[in-house]
Amino acid sequence: MPKKKKKKTKKEKKSKDDSPEKPVEEEVSLEDLPGIGEKTAEKLQENGFNDLMSIAVASAATLVEIAGLTKTTAMKVIREARDRLDMGFKTGEDFLKKRKETGKIVTGSEELDKLIGGGIETQAIFEAFGEYGSGKSQIGFQIAVNAQLPVEQGGLGGKVVFIDTEGTFRPERIKQLAEDKGLDPQVALKNIMVARAYTSDHQMLLAEKVKELAKTEDIKLVIIDSVMALFRSEYTGRGTLADRQQKVNKHMHYLQKIADMYNVAIYITNQVMARPNIFFGNPTTAVGGHVLAHTSTYRVYLRKSKGGKRIARLIDSPHLPEGEAVFKITGDGIKDA
Ligand code: GTP
Ligand code: MG
């Protein structure tokens, strides 16, 4: 009974005040929470849990995984964080409700959109992998422009962060794509914040900066092109693989957290490596191993086809049927074939 009553007031509150304000985040030491010592607080912070809100919206399983808490303690900590946000948590609840309202960014190809459930989704990580020239970066450029379009036109009316690890970001291309969409090319470029990452640590640091940015800027899309290249070139020996995967895991969880907290779409590109011992099926596989495979919400394998066409194949989607879509890359951007 009391539950019902609560719901009603929540609804009333929402209809009255539907401002897009983000909740005020209280900067409190995590060590103030019961069951969290110095070491645990450190581990949490390393993984991007810096404030009560991030704990309050975390799942117990995540805290167990990254901080080694017992499930009971994790649940207690989360409950405590929620309690402490008390007055603030009204807005926190509204915030949580809002983040359920995912948005989508169209790709420019209706066939491709259909395959992936309508477009690149917020609060999720979308991974595109494939060989060189398969269109991974081009899709990135296209959605960097499309994300700026109003919702009626398949965008989210927001800004974009582009983390470039390979030095392949092309402003001229953005201009071209913006013109095709009727956007002012100069404005379109201003709405994309580009950073070149030089090392994997730098890349991870930039992801942390995104969280700061997202507090003040209306960021709707974060692109990392490509997510594994730096990790791959830095961690070469066999013995370093475990270290690498641990870092990648942390990076990916951090990205997912940004996606959840700020209702942002994450688009990452990934390379493939040949599997010469495979004779049937797909002879290539995405780099990054299980970590990447498990943390990406959507995975699409891109390949080149006849006549300049591209084929996208949806792999392991939790709620969409597997399938393929054909599209093409033109001077004006991604289009139906
Ligand atoms: P790597 O980063 O090398 O792994 O490849 P990628 O998958 O990121 O490839 P990318 O998205 O850069 O695709 C490059 C391909 O897009 C080129 O080979 C062209 O076929 C196509 N492309 C790029 N720009 C244009 C353009 O202006 N017009 C046309 N028609 N095609 C273009
Ligand atoms: Mg590329």
Coordinates of C-alpha atoms and ligand atoms in Angstrom, one line a residue:
M1 CA 0.0 0.0 0.0
P2 CA 2.6 2.6 1.0
K3 CA 4.4 1.7 -2.2
K4 CA 1.5 2.8 -4.4
K5 CA 1.3 6.1 -2.6
K6 CA 4.9 6.8 -3.3
K7 CA 4.5 6.1 -6.9
K8 CA 1.7 8.6 -7.2
T9 CA 3.8 11.4 -5.7
K10 CA 6.6 10.6 -8.0
K11 CA 4.4 10.9 -11.0
E12 CA 2.9 14.1 -9.8
K13 CA 6.4 15.5 -9.3
K14 CA 7.4 14.5 -12.8
S15 CA 4.6 16.1 -14.6
K16 CA 5.1 19.3 -12.7
D17 CA 8.8 19.6 -13.1
D18 CA 10.2 18.0 -16.2
S19 CA 13.4 20.0 -16.5
P20 CA 16.3 18.2 -18.0
E21 CA 18.6 19.2 -15.1
K22 CA 21.1 16.7 -14.0
P23 CA 21.1 15.8 -10.3
V24 CA 23.5 17.6 -8.1
E25 CA 26.3 15.2 -7.3
E26 CA 27.5 15.4 -3.8
E27 CA 31.2 15.0 -3.5
V28 CA 31.5 12.8 -0.4
S29 CA 34.3 10.5 0.6
L30 CA 33.2 6.9 -0.2
E31 CA 35.0 5.8 3.0
D32 CA 32.1 7.4 4.9
L33 CA 29.9 4.6 3.8
P34 CA 29.8 1.6 6.2
G35 CA 31.8 -1.4 5.0
I36 CA 34.1 0.6 2.8
G37 CA 37.7 0.9 3.8
E38 CA 40.5 2.8 2.3
K39 CA 41.5 0.0 -0.1
T40 CA 37.9 -0.6 -1.3
A41 CA 37.4 3.1 -1.8
E42 CA 40.5 3.2 -3.9
K43 CA 39.3 0.3 -6.0
L44 CA 36.0 1.9 -6.5
Q45 CA 37.5 5.2 -7.5
E46 CA 39.9 3.6 -9.9
N47 CA 36.8 2.2 -11.6
G48 CA 35.1 5.6 -11.8
F49 CA 32.9 5.3 -8.7
N50 CA 33.6 8.7 -7.3
D51 CA 30.4 9.9 -5.7
L52 CA 27.3 8.7 -4.0
M53 CA 25.2 8.8 -7.1
S54 CA 27.5 6.4 -8.9
I55 CA 27.2 4.0 -6.0
A56 CA 23.4 4.5 -5.7
V57 CA 22.8 3.5 -9.3
A58 CA 25.3 0.7 -9.4
S59 CA 24.3 -3.0 -9.2
A60 CA 25.5 -5.1 -6.3
A61 CA 27.1 -7.5 -8.8
T62 CA 29.3 -4.7 -10.2
L63 CA 30.5 -3.7 -6.8
V64 CA 31.2 -7.3 -5.9
E65 CA 33.2 -7.7 -9.1
I66 CA 35.3 -4.5 -9.0
A67 CA 35.8 -4.0 -5.3
G68 CA 35.6 -7.5 -3.9
L69 CA 32.8 -6.8 -1.5
T70 CA 30.5 -9.5 -0.4
K71 CA 27.1 -9.3 -2.0
T72 CA 25.5 -8.4 1.4
T73 CA 27.9 -5.6 2.0
A74 CA 27.5 -4.3 -1.6
M75 CA 23.7 -4.2 -1.1
K76 CA 24.1 -2.4 2.2
V77 CA 26.5 0.1 0.7
I78 CA 24.1 0.8 -2.2
R79 CA 21.2 1.2 0.1
E80 CA 23.2 3.6 2.3
A81 CA 24.2 5.7 -0.7
R82 CA 20.6 5.9 -1.7
D83 CA 19.5 6.9 1.8
R84 CA 22.2 9.5 2.0
L85 CA 21.0 11.2 -1.2
D86 CA 17.7 11.5 0.6
M87 CA 16.2 14.8 -0.6
G88 CA 18.5 14.5 -3.6
F89 CA 17.2 11.1 -4.3
K90 CA 13.9 12.3 -5.4
T91 CA 15.7 13.9 -8.3
G92 CA 17.8 10.8 -8.3
E93 CA 14.7 8.7 -8.9
D94 CA 13.5 11.0 -11.6
F95 CA 17.0 10.8 -13.1
L96 CA 16.8 7.0 -13.0
K97 CA 13.5 7.1 -14.7
K98 CA 14.8 9.4 -17.3
R99 CA 17.7 7.2 -18.1
K100 CA 15.3 4.4 -18.9
E101 CA 14.2 6.6 -21.8
T102 CA 16.9 5.5 -24.3
G103 CA 17.3 7.4 -27.5
K104 CA 18.6 6.3 -30.9
I105 CA 20.9 7.8 -33.5
V106 CA 20.1 6.7 -37.1
T107 CA 23.0 5.5 -39.2
G108 CA 21.9 6.9 -42.6
S109 CA 20.9 3.4 -43.9
E110 CA 17.4 2.3 -43.0
E111 CA 18.4 -1.3 -43.6
L112 CA 21.2 -1.0 -41.2
D113 CA 19.0 0.8 -38.7
K114 CA 16.4 -2.0 -38.9
L115 CA 19.1 -4.6 -38.2
I116 CA 20.3 -2.9 -35.1
G117 CA 16.8 -2.1 -33.7
G118 CA 16.4 1.5 -35.0
G119 CA 19.8 3.0 -34.6
I120 CA 22.8 3.4 -32.2
E121 CA 21.2 3.3 -28.8
T122 CA 22.0 5.4 -25.7
Q123 CA 23.0 3.6 -22.5
A124 CA 24.6 0.9 -24.5
I125 CA 28.0 0.1 -26.1
F126 CA 27.9 -0.5 -29.8
E127 CA 30.9 -2.2 -31.3
A128 CA 31.6 -2.3 -35.0
F129 CA 34.4 -4.6 -36.0
G130 CA 35.8 -5.5 -39.4
E131 CA 38.8 -5.3 -41.7
Y132 CA 40.4 -2.1 -43.0
G133 CA 38.1 -0.1 -45.2
S134 CA 35.0 -1.9 -44.1
G135 CA 33.4 1.3 -42.9
K136 CA 33.9 1.4 -39.1
S137 CA 35.3 5.0 -39.1
Q138 CA 32.8 6.1 -41.7
I139 CA 29.9 5.0 -39.6
G140 CA 31.5 6.9 -36.7
F141 CA 31.7 10.1 -38.7
Q142 CA 28.2 9.7 -39.9
I143 CA 26.6 9.2 -36.4
A144 CA 28.8 12.1 -35.1
V145 CA 26.8 14.3 -37.5
N146 CA 23.5 12.5 -37.1
A147 CA 23.6 12.7 -33.3
Q148 CA 23.3 16.5 -33.7
L149 CA 20.1 16.3 -35.7
P150 CA 16.8 16.8 -33.9
V151 CA 14.9 13.7 -32.7
E152 CA 12.4 14.0 -35.6
Q153 CA 15.3 13.5 -38.0
G154 CA 16.8 10.5 -36.2
G155 CA 19.2 12.4 -34.0
L156 CA 19.4 13.3 -30.4
G157 CA 20.1 17.0 -30.7
G158 CA 23.3 16.7 -28.7
K159 CA 27.1 16.9 -28.8
V160 CA 29.6 14.3 -29.5
V161 CA 33.0 13.2 -28.1
F162 CA 35.4 11.6 -30.5
I163 CA 38.4 9.8 -29.1
D164 CA 40.8 9.1 -32.0
T165 CA 43.5 6.5 -31.3
E166 CA 44.7 6.1 -34.9
G167 CA 44.8 9.7 -36.1
T168 CA 42.0 9.0 -38.7
F169 CA 39.5 11.7 -37.7
R170 CA 38.8 13.8 -40.8
P171 CA 37.1 17.2 -40.2
E172 CA 36.7 17.6 -44.0
R173 CA 34.6 14.5 -44.1
I174 CA 32.4 15.8 -41.2
K175 CA 31.8 18.9 -43.2
Q176 CA 30.7 16.9 -46.2
L177 CA 28.3 14.8 -44.1
A178 CA 26.9 17.8 -42.3
E179 CA 26.2 19.6 -45.6
D180 CA 24.2 16.6 -46.8
K181 CA 22.1 16.8 -43.6
G182 CA 21.5 20.5 -44.0
L183 CA 23.6 21.4 -41.0
D184 CA 26.0 24.3 -40.8
P185 CA 29.4 22.4 -41.3
Q186 CA 31.1 24.8 -39.0
V187 CA 28.6 24.3 -36.2
A188 CA 28.7 20.6 -36.8
L189 CA 32.4 20.6 -36.2
K190 CA 32.1 22.7 -33.1
N191 CA 29.7 20.1 -31.6
I192 CA 32.3 17.4 -31.9
M193 CA 35.0 17.4 -29.3
V194 CA 37.9 15.5 -30.6
A195 CA 40.9 14.2 -28.7
R196 CA 43.8 12.1 -30.0
A197 CA 44.8 9.4 -27.6
Y198 CA 48.5 8.5 -27.7
T199 CA 48.7 5.6 -25.2
S200 CA 46.1 3.3 -23.7
D201 CA 46.5 5.1 -20.3
H202 CA 45.8 8.3 -22.1
Q203 CA 42.8 6.8 -23.7
M204 CA 41.5 5.7 -20.3
L205 CA 42.1 9.2 -18.9
L206 CA 40.2 10.8 -21.7
A207 CA 37.2 8.5 -21.0
E208 CA 37.4 9.9 -17.4
K209 CA 37.4 13.4 -18.8
V210 CA 34.2 12.6 -20.7
K211 CA 32.4 12.1 -17.4
E212 CA 33.4 15.6 -16.4
L213 CA 32.4 17.0 -19.7
A214 CA 29.0 15.3 -19.6
K215 CA 28.2 17.1 -16.4
T216 CA 28.1 20.5 -18.3
E217 CA 27.7 19.6 -22.0
D218 CA 24.8 17.8 -23.5
I219 CA 26.8 14.9 -24.8
K220 CA 24.8 12.2 -26.5
L221 CA 27.5 10.1 -28.2
V222 CA 31.0 9.0 -27.4
I223 CA 33.1 7.4 -30.2
I224 CA 36.3 5.5 -29.7
D225 CA 38.0 4.8 -32.9
S226 CA 39.6 2.3 -32.3
V227 CA 39.2 0.9 -28.9
M228 CA 41.8 -1.8 -28.9
A229 CA 44.6 -0.5 -31.2
L230 CA 46.7 1.1 -28.4
F231 CA 46.2 -1.7 -25.9
R232 CA 47.2 -4.1 -28.6
S233 CA 50.4 -2.3 -29.6
E234 CA 51.5 -1.8 -26.0
Y235 CA 50.8 -5.2 -24.4
T236 CA 52.5 -7.6 -26.7
G237 CA 54.1 -10.4 -24.8
R238 CA 52.0 -13.4 -23.7
G239 CA 52.5 -12.6 -20.0
T240 CA 51.1 -9.2 -20.3
L241 CA 47.8 -10.3 -21.7
A242 CA 46.1 -10.7 -18.3
D243 CA 47.1 -7.1 -17.4
R244 CA 45.8 -5.8 -20.7
Q245 CA 42.5 -7.5 -20.3
Q246 CA 42.1 -6.2 -16.8
K247 CA 42.6 -2.7 -18.1
V248 CA 40.3 -3.2 -21.0
N249 CA 37.7 -4.5 -18.7
K250 CA 38.0 -1.4 -16.5
H251 CA 37.9 0.9 -19.5
M252 CA 34.7 -0.8 -20.8
H253 CA 33.0 -0.7 -17.5
Y254 CA 33.8 3.0 -17.2
L255 CA 32.3 3.6 -20.6
Q256 CA 29.2 1.7 -19.7
K257 CA 28.8 3.8 -16.6
I258 CA 29.1 7.0 -18.6
A259 CA 26.4 5.6 -20.9
D260 CA 24.1 4.8 -18.0
M261 CA 24.6 7.9 -16.0
Y262 CA 24.3 10.4 -18.8
N263 CA 22.1 8.6 -21.2
V264 CA 24.9 8.6 -23.8
A265 CA 25.5 6.2 -26.7
I266 CA 28.9 4.7 -27.0
Y267 CA 30.3 3.6 -30.4
I268 CA 33.6 1.8 -30.5
T269 CA 35.4 0.3 -33.5
N270 CA 37.5 -2.7 -33.3
Q271 CA 40.0 -4.6 -35.5
V272 CA 39.9 -8.2 -36.5
M273 CA 42.6 -10.8 -36.6
A274 CA 42.8 -13.7 -38.9
R275 CA 42.1 -17.2 -37.6
P276 CA 43.9 -19.3 -40.2
N277 CA 42.9 -22.5 -38.5
I278 CA 39.2 -21.9 -39.1
F279 CA 37.9 -23.4 -42.3
F280 CA 34.2 -23.0 -41.9
G281 CA 32.3 -19.9 -40.9
N282 CA 34.0 -16.6 -40.4
P283 CA 37.8 -16.8 -40.6
T284 CA 38.2 -13.5 -38.8
T285 CA 37.5 -12.6 -35.2
A286 CA 37.4 -9.4 -33.3
V287 CA 40.3 -8.3 -31.2
G288 CA 39.9 -7.9 -27.5
G289 CA 38.8 -11.3 -26.5
H290 CA 35.9 -12.2 -24.1
V291 CA 36.2 -8.9 -22.2
L292 CA 35.1 -6.8 -25.2
A293 CA 32.6 -9.4 -26.4
H294 CA 30.9 -9.5 -23.1
T295 CA 30.8 -5.8 -22.4
S296 CA 29.6 -4.6 -25.7
T297 CA 25.8 -4.5 -25.9
Y298 CA 25.7 -4.7 -29.6
R299 CA 28.3 -6.1 -31.9
V300 CA 28.3 -5.7 -35.7
Y301 CA 30.7 -7.4 -38.0
L302 CA 31.3 -5.3 -41.2
R303 CA 32.7 -6.6 -44.4
K304 CA 33.3 -5.3 -47.9
S305 CA 31.1 -6.7 -50.7
K306 CA 30.8 -6.4 -54.5
G307 CA 30.3 -3.0 -56.1
G308 CA 31.6 -1.0 -53.1
K309 CA 28.7 -2.3 -50.9
R310 CA 29.2 -3.2 -47.3
I311 CA 27.5 -6.0 -45.3
A312 CA 26.8 -5.6 -41.6
R313 CA 26.1 -8.7 -39.6
L314 CA 24.6 -8.5 -36.1
I315 CA 26.4 -10.8 -33.7
D316 CA 25.2 -11.9 -30.2
S317 CA 22.5 -9.3 -29.6
P318 CA 20.6 -9.9 -26.4
H319 CA 17.1 -9.1 -27.8
L320 CA 17.4 -8.8 -31.6
P321 CA 17.5 -11.6 -34.1
E322 CA 20.8 -12.2 -35.8
G323 CA 20.9 -11.1 -39.4
E324 CA 22.5 -9.0 -42.1
A325 CA 22.0 -5.6 -43.8
V326 CA 23.6 -4.2 -46.9
F327 CA 24.6 -0.5 -47.1
K328 CA 27.0 1.6 -49.0
I329 CA 29.4 4.4 -48.3
T330 CA 28.9 7.4 -50.7
G331 CA 30.3 10.9 -50.9
D332 CA 27.3 12.0 -48.9
G333 CA 27.7 9.4 -46.3
I334 CA 26.2 6.1 -45.2
K335 CA 23.1 5.2 -47.4
D336 CA 21.0 2.2 -48.3
A337 CA 22.6 0.2 -51.1
Ligands
GTP1 P1 40.4 0.9 -40.8 O1 40.3 2.1 -39.9 O2 41.5 1.1 -41.8 O3 40.5 -0.4 -40.1 O4 39.1 0.9 -41.8 P2 37.6 1.4 -41.5 O5 36.7 0.2 -41.3 O6 37.6 2.4 -40.4 O7 37.3 2.0 -42.9 P3 36.6 3.4 -43.2 O8 35.4 3.6 -42.4 O9 37.7 4.5 -43.1 O10 36.2 3.2 -44.7 C1 37.0 3.6 -45.7 C2 36.2 3.4 -47.0 O11 35.1 4.3 -47.0 C3 37.0 3.8 -48.2 O12 37.8 2.6 -48.6 C4 35.9 4.1 -49.2 O13 35.5 3.0 -49.8 C5 34.8 4.7 -48.3 N1 34.8 6.1 -48.4 C6 35.4 7.0 -47.5 N2 35.1 8.3 -47.9 C7 34.4 8.2 -49.0 C8 33.8 9.2 -49.9 O14 34.0 10.3 -49.7 N3 33.1 8.7 -50.9 C9 32.9 7.4 -51.2 N4 32.2 7.0 -52.2 N5 33.4 6.4 -50.3 C10 34.2 6.8 -49.3
MG2 MG 39.1 3.4 -39.4

